[in-house]
CSV table of C-alpha atoms in Angstrom, one decimal:
chain,number,residue,atom,x,y,z
A,1,MET,CA,30.8,-36.8,24.5
A,2,LYS,CA,29.4,-35.8,27.9
A,3,ALA,CA,29.7,-39.3,29.3
A,4,PHE,CA,33.2,-39.6,27.9
A,5,LEU,CA,34.4,-36.3,29.4
A,6,ALA,CA,32.8,-37.2,32.7
A,7,THR,CA,34.9,-40.4,32.7
A,8,SER,CA,38.0,-38.3,32.3
A,9,VAL,CA,36.9,-35.9,35.1
A,10,PHE,CA,36.4,-39.0,37.4
A,11,LEU,CA,39.9,-40.2,36.7
A,12,PHE,CA,41.4,-36.8,37.4
A,13,SER,CA,39.5,-36.5,40.7
A,14,SER,CA,40.6,-39.9,41.8
A,15,MET,CA,44.2,-38.9,41.1
A,16,VAL,CA,44.0,-35.7,43.1
A,17,SER,CA,42.2,-37.3,46.1
A,18,ALA,CA,44.8,-40.1,46.2
A,19,HIS,CA,47.7,-37.9,47.2
A,20,ASN,CA,45.8,-35.8,49.7
A,21,ILE,CA,47.1,-36.2,53.2
A,22,GLU,CA,44.3,-34.3,55.0
A,23,THR,CA,41.3,-36.6,54.6
A,24,ASP,CA,38.5,-37.9,56.8
A,25,GLN,CA,40.9,-40.6,58.0
A,26,CYS,CA,44.0,-38.5,58.6
A,27,ASP,CA,44.4,-34.9,59.8
A,28,VAL,CA,47.9,-33.5,60.1
A,29,ASP,CA,48.6,-30.0,61.5
A,30,LEU,CA,52.1,-28.5,61.7
A,31,ASP,CA,52.8,-25.7,64.1
A,32,LEU,CA,56.2,-25.0,62.6
A,33,GLY,CA,57.7,-25.0,59.2
A,34,ILE,CA,60.1,-27.9,58.4
A,35,GLU,CA,63.0,-27.6,56.1
A,36,ILE,CA,64.7,-30.9,55.1
A,37,THR,CA,68.0,-31.0,53.4
A,38,LYS,CA,70.7,-33.7,53.1
A,39,LYS,CA,72.6,-32.1,56.0
A,40,HIS,CA,69.9,-30.9,58.4
A,41,ILE,CA,66.2,-30.7,59.5
A,42,GLU,CA,65.3,-27.2,60.6
A,43,PHE,CA,62.1,-26.2,62.4
A,44,SER,CA,61.0,-22.5,62.0
A,45,ASP,CA,58.3,-20.1,62.9
A,46,ASN,CA,57.5,-17.7,60.0
A,47,LYS,CA,60.8,-18.8,58.5
A,48,GLN,CA,62.7,-17.8,61.7
A,49,PRO,CA,64.7,-20.8,63.0
A,50,VAL,CA,63.5,-22.3,66.3
A,51,TYR,CA,65.6,-25.5,66.4
A,52,LYS,CA,67.7,-27.6,64.1
A,53,ILE,CA,69.0,-31.2,63.9
A,54,ILE,CA,72.2,-31.6,62.0
A,55,ASP,CA,73.4,-35.0,60.7
A,56,ASN,CA,70.6,-36.7,62.7
A,57,GLU,CA,72.6,-36.0,65.9
A,58,ILE,CA,73.5,-32.4,66.7
A,59,LEU,CA,70.6,-30.4,68.3
A,60,LEU,CA,70.7,-26.6,68.0
A,61,VAL,CA,68.1,-24.5,69.8
A,62,ASN,CA,68.2,-20.8,68.8
A,63,ASP,CA,71.5,-21.5,67.1
A,64,LYS,CA,73.1,-22.9,70.3
A,65,GLN,CA,74.1,-26.5,70.5
A,66,VAL,CA,72.4,-28.5,73.3
A,67,SER,CA,74.5,-31.0,75.3
A,68,LEU,CA,72.6,-34.3,75.2
A,69,THR,CA,72.7,-37.4,77.3
A,70,ALA,CA,72.9,-40.8,75.6
A,71,SER,CA,69.1,-41.3,75.9
A,72,GLN,CA,68.3,-37.8,74.7
A,73,GLN,CA,70.7,-38.3,71.8
A,74,ALA,CA,68.9,-41.5,70.8
A,75,LEU,CA,65.6,-39.8,70.8
A,76,VAL,CA,66.9,-36.9,68.6
A,77,LYS,CA,68.5,-39.4,66.2
A,78,GLN,CA,65.3,-41.5,65.9
A,79,TYR,CA,63.1,-38.4,65.5
A,80,SER,CA,65.3,-37.1,62.6
A,81,LYS,CA,65.4,-40.4,60.8
A,82,GLU,CA,61.7,-41.0,61.1
A,83,ILE,CA,61.0,-37.6,59.5
A,84,ARG,CA,63.4,-38.4,56.7
A,85,ALA,CA,61.8,-41.8,56.1
A,86,VAL,CA,58.4,-40.1,55.4
A,87,VAL,CA,59.7,-38.2,52.3
A,88,PRO,CA,60.0,-41.3,50.0
A,89,GLN,CA,56.6,-42.5,51.2
A,90,VAL,CA,55.0,-39.2,50.0
A,91,LYS,CA,56.9,-39.5,46.7
A,92,ASP,CA,55.8,-43.1,46.1
A,93,ILE,CA,52.1,-42.2,46.7
A,94,ALA,CA,52.3,-39.2,44.4
A,95,VAL,CA,54.0,-41.0,41.6
A,96,GLU,CA,51.6,-44.0,41.8
A,97,ALA,CA,48.6,-41.6,41.7
A,98,VAL,CA,49.9,-39.9,38.5
A,99,ASP,CA,50.5,-43.4,37.0
A,100,LEU,CA,47.0,-44.4,37.8
A,101,ALA,CA,45.6,-41.3,36.1
A,102,ALA,CA,47.7,-41.8,33.0
A,103,GLU,CA,46.6,-45.4,32.7
A,104,GLY,CA,42.9,-44.5,33.1
A,105,ILE,CA,43.0,-41.6,30.7
A,106,GLY,CA,44.9,-43.7,28.2
A,107,ILE,CA,42.3,-46.4,28.3
A,108,ALA,CA,39.5,-43.9,27.9
A,109,PHE,CA,40.8,-42.1,24.9
A,110,THR,CA,42.0,-45.3,23.2
A,111,GLU,CA,38.5,-46.7,23.6
A,112,LEU,CA,37.1,-43.6,21.8
A,113,LEU,CA,39.7,-42.9,19.2
A,114,GLY,CA,41.4,-46.3,18.7
A,115,GLU,CA,45.1,-47.3,19.0
A,116,ASN,CA,47.9,-44.9,18.0
A,117,ASN,CA,45.6,-41.9,18.0
A,118,GLY,CA,48.2,-39.4,19.1
A,119,LEU,CA,45.8,-37.7,21.5
A,120,THR,CA,46.4,-40.3,24.2
A,121,ASP,CA,50.2,-40.0,23.8
A,122,GLU,CA,50.0,-36.2,24.2
A,123,LEU,CA,48.0,-36.4,27.4
A,124,VAL,CA,50.1,-39.2,28.9
A,125,ALA,CA,53.3,-37.2,28.0
A,126,GLU,CA,52.0,-34.3,30.0
A,127,LEU,CA,51.3,-36.5,33.0
A,128,ASP,CA,54.7,-38.1,32.6
A,129,ALA,CA,56.3,-34.6,32.8
A,130,ILE,CA,54.4,-34.0,36.0
A,131,LYS,CA,55.7,-37.3,37.4
A,132,VAL,CA,59.3,-36.2,36.6
A,133,GLU,CA,58.6,-33.0,38.5
A,134,ILE,CA,57.4,-35.0,41.5
A,135,GLU,CA,60.4,-37.3,41.4
A,136,THR,CA,62.8,-34.3,41.2
A,137,ARG,CA,61.0,-32.5,44.1
A,138,PHE,CA,61.4,-35.5,46.4
A,139,ASN,CA,64.9,-36.6,45.3
A,140,GLU,CA,67.2,-37.4,48.2
A,141,GLY,CA,69.4,-34.4,48.9
A,142,GLU,CA,67.0,-31.8,47.4
A,143,ARG,CA,65.8,-29.1,49.8
A,144,LEU,CA,62.2,-29.7,50.9
A,145,TYR,CA,60.2,-27.2,52.9
A,146,ILE,CA,56.7,-28.0,54.3
A,147,ASP,CA,54.4,-26.2,56.7
A,148,ASP,CA,50.7,-26.2,57.4
A,149,ASN,CA,50.0,-24.7,54.0
A,150,GLY,CA,51.7,-27.7,52.3
A,151,ILE,CA,55.0,-28.2,50.5
A,152,GLU,CA,56.8,-25.1,49.2
A,153,GLY,CA,56.7,-25.2,45.4
A,154,ASP,CA,54.3,-28.1,45.6
A,155,VAL,CA,53.2,-29.6,42.3
A,156,PHE,CA,49.9,-30.3,44.0
A,157,ASP,CA,48.8,-26.7,44.5
A,158,PRO,CA,45.7,-25.3,42.7
A,159,GLU,CA,47.9,-24.6,39.6
A,160,PHE,CA,48.6,-28.4,39.4
A,161,GLU,CA,44.9,-29.2,39.0
A,162,GLN,CA,44.5,-26.3,36.5
A,163,ARG,CA,47.5,-27.7,34.5
A,164,ILE,CA,45.9,-31.1,34.2
A,165,GLU,CA,42.5,-29.6,33.2
A,166,LYS,CA,44.2,-27.3,30.7
A,167,ALA,CA,46.2,-30.2,29.1
A,168,VAL,CA,43.0,-32.1,28.6
A,169,GLU,CA,41.1,-29.1,27.2
A,170,THR,CA,43.9,-28.0,24.9
A,171,THR,CA,44.4,-31.5,23.5
A,172,VAL,CA,40.7,-32.0,23.0
A,173,GLU,CA,40.4,-28.7,21.2
A,174,GLN,CA,43.3,-29.4,18.9
A,175,SER,CA,41.9,-32.8,18.0
A,176,ILE,CA,38.2,-31.9,17.9
A,177,GLY,CA,37.9,-33.0,14.2
A,178,LYS,CA,39.3,-36.4,15.0
A,179,ILE,CA,37.1,-36.7,18.0
A,180,MET,CA,33.9,-35.8,16.0
A,181,ILE,CA,34.8,-38.4,13.4
A,182,ALA,CA,35.3,-41.0,16.1
A,183,LEU,CA,32.0,-40.1,17.7
A,184,GLY,CA,30.3,-40.4,14.4
A,185,THR,CA,31.8,-43.8,13.9
A,186,GLN,CA,30.7,-44.9,17.3
A,187,MET,CA,27.2,-43.6,16.7
A,188,ILE,CA,27.0,-45.5,13.4
A,189,ALA,CA,28.2,-48.6,15.3
A,190,SER,CA,25.3,-48.0,17.7
A,191,GLY,CA,22.8,-47.9,14.8
A,192,GLY,CA,22.4,-44.1,15.2
A,193,ASP,CA,20.8,-44.6,18.6
A,194,SER,CA,22.2,-41.7,20.8
A,195,GLU,CA,20.7,-43.3,24.0
A,196,ALA,CA,22.4,-46.6,23.2
A,197,PHE,CA,25.7,-44.8,22.6
A,198,GLU,CA,25.3,-42.8,25.9
A,199,THR,CA,24.6,-46.0,27.8
A,200,ARG,CA,27.6,-47.7,26.2
A,201,MET,CA,29.9,-44.9,27.3
A,202,GLU,CA,28.5,-44.8,30.8
A,203,LYS,CA,29.1,-48.6,31.1
A,204,PHE,CA,32.6,-48.1,29.8
A,205,GLY,CA,33.2,-45.4,32.5
A,206,GLU,CA,31.9,-47.8,35.1
A,207,GLN,CA,34.2,-50.5,33.8
A,208,ILE,CA,37.2,-48.2,34.0
A,209,GLU,CA,36.3,-47.4,37.6
A,210,LYS,CA,36.1,-51.0,38.4
A,211,ASP,CA,39.5,-51.8,36.7
A,212,MET,CA,41.2,-49.0,38.6
A,213,GLU,CA,39.8,-49.9,42.0
A,214,ALA,CA,42.5,-52.4,42.9
A,215,ARG,CA,45.4,-50.0,42.2
A,216,ALA,CA,43.5,-47.2,43.9
A,217,GLU,CA,43.1,-49.3,47.0
A,218,ILE,CA,46.8,-49.9,47.1
A,219,ILE,CA,47.5,-46.2,47.0
A,220,GLU,CA,45.0,-45.6,49.8
A,221,GLN,CA,46.6,-48.3,51.9
A,222,LYS,CA,50.0,-46.5,51.4
A,223,ALA,CA,48.3,-43.2,52.3
A,224,ASP,CA,47.1,-44.9,55.5
A,225,GLN,CA,50.6,-46.2,56.3
A,226,LEU,CA,51.9,-42.7,55.7
A,227,CYS,CA,49.5,-41.3,58.3
A,228,ILE,CA,50.6,-44.0,60.7
A,229,SER,CA,54.2,-43.1,60.2
A,230,VAL,CA,53.5,-39.4,60.9
A,231,LYS,CA,51.5,-40.3,64.0
A,232,LYS,CA,54.6,-42.3,65.1
A,233,ILE,CA,56.7,-39.2,64.7
A,234,ASP,CA,54.1,-37.2,66.7
A,235,ALA,CA,54.4,-39.7,69.6
A,236,LEU,CA,58.2,-39.7,69.4
A,237,GLU,CA,58.2,-35.9,69.4
A,238,SER,CA,56.1,-35.9,72.7
A,239,GLU,CA,58.7,-38.2,74.2
A,240,MET,CA,61.5,-36.0,73.0
A,241,LEU,CA,59.9,-32.8,74.4
A,242,ASP,CA,59.5,-34.4,77.8
A,243,ALA,CA,63.1,-35.5,77.8
A,244,ILE,CA,64.7,-32.3,76.5
A,245,PRO,CA,63.6,-29.1,78.4
A,246,GLU,CA,65.6,-26.8,76.0
A,247,LEU,CA,62.9,-27.5,73.3
A,248,ASN,CA,60.4,-25.6,75.4
A,249,ASN,CA,57.6,-28.0,74.7
A,250,GLN,CA,57.5,-26.8,71.0
A,251,ASP,CA,55.0,-29.3,69.7
A,252,VAL,CA,55.3,-29.4,65.9
A,253,PHE,CA,53.1,-32.3,64.9
A,254,LYS,CA,49.4,-32.8,65.7
A,255,VAL,CA,48.0,-35.9,64.1
A,256,GLU,CA,44.6,-37.4,64.2
A,257,TYR,CA,44.2,-40.8,62.5
A,258,LYS,CA,40.8,-42.4,62.4
A,259,GLY,CA,41.7,-45.6,60.6
A,260,SER,CA,41.3,-46.5,56.9
A,261,LYS,CA,38.2,-46.8,54.8
A,262,LYS,CA,37.6,-49.8,52.6
A,263,LYS,CA,36.5,-47.7,49.7
A,264,MET,CA,38.5,-44.9,48.1
A,265,MET,CA,36.8,-41.5,47.6
């Protein structure tokens, strides 16, 4: 049982680390909050507006429209579009991370309890519900607010992790009888040798890790690309601040990208 639950914990940890932007490879700091809607992108300090870009073109500083040259206008438009382009990247990574967790947990519980055990379906259904929340949160046209504390209403806050853990605990508690029968069956299959059973489950956990590595690597590559995209926004912002004095050198993005690692955490 200990080895089996450890496998589930590993899968959950992999899912959580997969969506995390701030890693050893990528560190993103935001000096202002950013509100993204279908109509505008607004930058604020403690929820007080500093400047706003409307329809990717109109620049307002302290609620006053700034007259822009053609070159300044091009910078503002590109800056706004690049920020918007990051949103679906974040959504894609988050959804794939949940899919990876659902697949791994499904394999683990099916190995222990067999096909059509009900327990697997309950856990995967909970993860599917979380995936729907993610997709809704990042739908085009939905309001999205992000600052240095993360995304407002983020499904990845501490309650997110607790929700996954609670789902696993509750489902296991409700199905403890079925699990004990399955464990007894597995022990009998191992000739009553608890060490042999433990070794078998550990090997199974290692196999799951190996099977998930390819998909996990794809997620990490996308996370690296996301960081590169944000770093591009940072560079574009510096160019825009130099070109538009009305922005008062208000540097929103600070990004440090150290390159990707071959192996996922």
